[in-house]
Tab-separated table of C-alpha atoms and ligand atoms in Angstrom:
chain	number	residue	atom	x	y	z
A	1	MET	CA	-5.043	17.288	-23.287
A	2	GLU	CA	-1.328	17.784	-23.984
A	3	LEU	CA	0.475	15.623	-21.445
A	4	GLU	CA	4.165	15.751	-20.632
A	5	ILE	CA	5.827	13.160	-18.393
A	6	ARG	CA	9.090	14.398	-16.880
A	7	ARG	CA	11.289	13.921	-13.830
A	8	MET	CA	9.928	15.215	-10.520
A	9	THR	CA	11.784	18.202	-9.046
A	10	ILE	CA	11.630	19.965	-5.674
A	11	GLU	CA	9.503	22.726	-7.292
A	12	ASP	CA	6.793	20.145	-8.033
A	13	LEU	CA	6.359	19.075	-4.422
A	14	ASP	CA	3.529	21.472	-3.425
A	15	SER	CA	1.353	20.000	-6.189
A	16	VAL	CA	2.534	16.455	-5.525
A	17	ILE	CA	1.613	16.733	-1.847
A	18	ASP	CA	-1.843	18.149	-2.699
A	19	ILE	CA	-2.533	15.116	-4.878
A	20	GLU	CA	-0.960	12.741	-2.347
A	21	GLU	CA	-3.237	14.047	0.404
A	22	GLU	CA	-6.413	13.761	-1.659
A	23	SER	CA	-5.433	10.261	-2.832
A	24	PHE	CA	-4.214	8.292	0.181
A	25	SER	CA	-5.535	7.629	3.673
A	26	VAL	CA	-1.944	7.536	4.940
A	27	PRO	CA	-0.132	10.081	2.749
A	28	TRP	CA	3.642	10.319	2.462
A	29	SER	CA	5.128	13.516	3.849
A	30	ARG	CA	6.792	16.261	1.866
A	31	ASP	CA	10.090	15.291	3.533
A	32	SER	CA	9.740	11.737	2.235
A	33	TYR	CA	9.343	12.973	-1.339
A	34	GLU	CA	12.138	15.487	-0.941
A	35	SER	CA	14.451	12.767	0.299
A	36	GLU	CA	13.356	10.389	-2.469
A	37	ILE	CA	14.184	12.810	-5.253
A	38	SER	CA	17.277	14.438	-3.789
A	39	ARG	CA	18.995	11.717	-1.789
A	40	ASN	CA	17.809	8.284	-2.928
A	41	ILE	CA	19.995	7.471	-5.923
A	42	LEU	CA	18.171	4.164	-6.387
A	43	SER	CA	14.843	5.817	-7.142
A	44	ALA	CA	13.155	7.467	-10.111
A	45	TYR	CA	10.189	9.832	-9.764
A	46	PHE	CA	8.135	11.428	-12.517
A	47	VAL	CA	5.278	13.898	-12.822
A	48	ALA	CA	2.553	14.236	-15.436
A	49	GLU	CA	2.086	17.858	-16.456
A	50	ALA	CA	-0.783	19.275	-18.510
A	51	ASP	CA	-0.923	22.971	-19.435
A	52	GLY	CA	1.678	23.783	-16.774
A	53	ARG	CA	-0.215	21.920	-14.039
A	54	ILE	CA	0.976	18.824	-12.221
A	55	ILE	CA	-1.881	16.327	-12.449
A	56	GLY	CA	-0.166	13.097	-11.435
A	57	TYR	CA	3.067	11.455	-10.417
A	58	CYS	CA	4.706	8.104	-9.880
A	59	GLY	CA	7.892	6.609	-8.608
A	60	MET	CA	9.866	3.458	-8.071
A	61	TRP	CA	12.917	2.008	-6.371
A	62	PHE	CA	15.539	-0.109	-8.048
A	63	ILE	CA	16.451	-3.036	-5.832
A	64	LEU	CA	19.124	-5.234	-7.415
A	65	ASP	CA	17.519	-6.500	-10.623
A	66	GLU	CA	13.946	-5.571	-9.654
A	67	ALA	CA	11.945	-2.369	-9.695
A	68	HIS	CA	9.416	-1.699	-6.942
A	69	ILE	CA	6.714	0.789	-7.812
A	70	THR	CA	6.273	2.923	-4.700
A	71	ASN	CA	3.555	5.384	-5.638
A	72	ILE	CA	1.284	6.471	-8.404
A	73	ALA	CA	-1.548	8.964	-8.166
A	74	VAL	CA	-3.582	11.152	-10.472
A	75	GLN	CA	-5.449	14.263	-9.378
A	76	LYS	CA	-9.099	13.337	-8.824
A	77	SER	CA	-10.550	15.550	-11.552
A	78	PHE	CA	-8.145	14.067	-14.147
A	79	ARG	CA	-8.733	10.385	-13.426
A	80	GLY	CA	-10.099	8.071	-16.096
A	81	LYS	CA	-8.344	9.925	-18.923
A	82	GLY	CA	-5.347	7.653	-19.434
A	83	VAL	CA	-2.890	9.582	-17.244
A	84	GLY	CA	-2.280	6.636	-14.892
A	85	LYS	CA	-1.578	4.395	-17.877
A	86	ARG	CA	0.964	6.902	-19.236
A	87	LEU	CA	2.664	7.059	-15.850
A	88	VAL	CA	2.991	3.271	-15.598
A	89	GLU	CA	4.314	3.168	-19.184
A	90	CYS	CA	6.943	5.704	-18.166
A	91	LEU	CA	8.036	3.523	-15.232
A	92	LEU	CA	8.245	0.456	-17.484
A	93	GLU	CA	10.361	2.375	-19.993
A	94	GLU	CA	12.688	3.734	-17.326
A	95	ALA	CA	13.164	0.267	-15.817
A	96	SER	CA	13.755	-1.208	-19.253
A	97	LYS	CA	16.447	1.426	-19.961
A	98	LYS	CA	18.270	0.104	-16.909
A	99	GLY	CA	17.873	-3.471	-18.106
A	100	ILE	CA	15.262	-4.204	-15.428
A	101	VAL	CA	12.381	-6.310	-16.678
A	102	ASN	CA	10.867	-7.553	-13.404
A	103	LEU	CA	8.640	-5.072	-11.588
A	104	THR	CA	6.536	-5.446	-8.484
A	105	LEU	CA	4.128	-3.430	-6.357
A	106	GLU	CA	1.660	-3.660	-3.510
A	107	VAL	CA	-1.918	-2.527	-3.787
A	108	ARG	CA	-4.801	-2.488	-1.338
A	109	ASP	CA	-7.211	-5.346	-1.925
A	110	GLY	CA	-10.142	-2.948	-2.366
A	111	ASN	CA	-8.370	-0.509	-4.719
A	112	ILE	CA	-10.145	-1.688	-7.850
A	113	ALA	CA	-9.063	1.225	-10.080
A	114	ALA	CA	-5.381	0.650	-9.360
A	115	ARG	CA	-5.641	-3.142	-9.624
A	116	LYS	CA	-7.368	-2.858	-13.014
A	117	LEU	CA	-4.755	-0.386	-14.210
A	118	TYR	CA	-1.896	-2.713	-13.229
A	119	GLU	CA	-3.622	-5.736	-14.770
A	120	LYS	CA	-4.075	-3.814	-17.972
A	121	MET	CA	-0.346	-3.067	-17.948
A	122	GLY	CA	0.554	-6.751	-17.602
A	123	PHE	CA	0.916	-7.166	-13.836
A	124	VAL	CA	-0.436	-10.363	-12.294
A	125	VAL	CA	-1.323	-11.185	-8.707
A	126	GLU	CA	1.305	-13.399	-7.077
A	127	GLY	CA	0.550	-13.079	-3.401
A	128	ILE	CA	-1.385	-11.567	-0.545
A	129	ARG	CA	-0.141	-10.071	2.724
A	130	PRO	CA	-3.118	-10.443	5.050
A	131	GLY	CA	-3.955	-7.351	7.112
A	132	TYR	CA	-0.835	-5.560	5.844
A	133	TYR	CA	-2.095	-1.968	6.028
A	134	PRO	CA	-2.039	-0.744	9.635
A	135	ASP	CA	-4.805	1.880	9.268
A	136	ASN	CA	-7.630	-0.544	8.396
A	137	HIS	CA	-5.910	-3.959	8.336
A	138	GLU	CA	-6.733	-4.327	4.646
A	139	ASP	CA	-4.860	-7.054	2.760
A	140	ALA	CA	-2.027	-6.085	0.431
A	141	ILE	CA	-2.093	-7.697	-2.992
A	142	ILE	CA	1.382	-8.316	-4.408
A	143	MET	CA	1.598	-8.000	-8.181
A	144	TRP	CA	4.495	-8.695	-10.538
A	145	LYS	CA	5.244	-8.046	-14.142
A	146	ARG	CA	8.023	-10.370	-15.227
A	147	GLU	CA	10.157	-10.619	-18.303
A	148	GLU	CA	8.299	-13.473	-19.974
A	149	GLU	CA	4.977	-11.649	-19.586
A	150	GLN	CA	6.139	-8.508	-21.441
B	201	COA	C1	-5.142	4.317	-9.769
B	201	COA	C2	-5.059	5.639	-10.524
B	201	COA	C3	-3.605	6.133	-10.497
B	201	COA	C4	-5.482	5.381	-11.992
B	201	COA	O1	-5.218	6.564	-12.743
B	201	COA	P1	-6.142	7.022	-13.958
B	201	COA	O2	-5.444	8.114	-14.672
B	201	COA	O3	-7.513	7.291	-13.492
B	201	COA	O4	-6.141	5.683	-14.839
B	201	COA	P2	-6.330	5.592	-16.440
B	201	COA	O5	-7.346	6.574	-16.893
B	201	COA	O6	-4.985	5.631	-17.084
B	201	COA	O7	-6.950	4.128	-16.584
B	201	COA	C5	-6.213	3.053	-17.118
B	201	COA	C6	-6.960	1.750	-16.838
B	201	COA	O8	-7.086	1.554	-15.426
B	201	COA	C7	-8.354	0.968	-15.123
B	201	COA	N1	-9.131	1.901	-14.295
B	201	COA	C8	-8.846	3.187	-14.016
B	201	COA	N2	-9.785	3.709	-13.193
B	201	COA	C9	-10.675	2.722	-12.959
B	201	COA	C10	-11.854	2.633	-12.161
B	201	COA	N3	-12.310	3.683	-11.463
B	201	COA	N4	-12.517	1.449	-12.134
B	201	COA	C11	-12.071	0.382	-12.821
B	201	COA	N5	-10.951	0.407	-13.597
B	201	COA	C12	-10.266	1.556	-13.653
B	201	COA	C13	-9.013	0.691	-16.446
B	201	COA	O9	-8.614	-0.587	-16.868
B	201	COA	C14	-8.382	1.744	-17.329
B	201	COA	O10	-8.378	1.397	-18.656
B	201	COA	P3	-9.661	1.800	-19.614
B	201	COA	O11	-9.861	3.262	-19.403
B	201	COA	O12	-9.167	1.453	-20.969
B	201	COA	O13	-10.774	0.982	-19.099
B	201	COA	C15	-6.035	6.692	-9.912
B	201	COA	O14	-7.302	6.115	-9.755
B	201	COA	C16	-5.574	7.236	-8.562
B	201	COA	O15	-4.812	8.201	-8.490
B	201	COA	N6	-6.057	6.623	-7.471
B	201	COA	C17	-5.691	7.075	-6.116
B	201	COA	C18	-4.260	6.733	-5.778
B	201	COA	C19	-4.015	5.241	-5.823
B	201	COA	O16	-4.833	4.453	-5.375
B	201	COA	N7	-2.846	4.841	-6.360
B	201	COA	C20	-2.454	3.452	-6.462
B	201	COA	C21	-1.808	2.986	-5.221
B	201	COA	S1	-1.282	1.289	-5.334
C-alpha cells in the first residue's frame, strides 16, 4: 500500500468525518475540524492517503512548549497495517521541527489498541483522570513522551 501523509485540507473533511463517526462514540463535528484547520494557527492536522483515498488522520495543538495530540483515527478496514504508527511518527516529526520534544495525550482506559500504539511510540502513562469521559464515565489515561525518553 502506497501511503502518503500530508496536511489536512477542507476537501478532505467528508472522508475525515466518515472515519470520525465510525471511530468515536462522541465524534467531533465537521465545524470543529473546519475551524481547527482554517482558524487555529496553533494546530497541525494531517491525513493518510492511499490510492487517492483518505484512510486516516491525526492532529495536535501546540501549547507553549508542549504538543497535545487531539485525535488520531484510521478507517476500520485499514487498521492493523501500520497507518496509525505512520501518523504518530508524522506528529512527532512536526513537533520536533518546531523544537517541541514533550508530547501528551489522553486515551480511554479501555482503548487497548490506541494505548499499545502510543506505548510503542514511546509514550508512558503518567496519570489518570477518573471518570473523565462524560458518555460512560470511563477513566482517561494521561500519557507523555518527554525529551529524555526519545
Ligand atoms: C488506535 C488506531 C489509530 C491504531 O491505528 P492502526 O493503524 O490500526 O495501528 P498500527 O497498525 O499502526 O499499529 C501500531 C501498533 O499499535 C498497536 N495496536 C494497534 N492495533 C492494536 C490492537 N487492536 N490491539 C493491540 N495493539 C494494537 C500495536 O502495538 C501495533 O504494533 P504491531 O502491529 O507492531 O503490533 C486505530 O485502532 C483507530 O483508529 N482506533 C479508533 C480511534 C481511536 O481510538 N483513536 C485513538 C483515540 S486516543
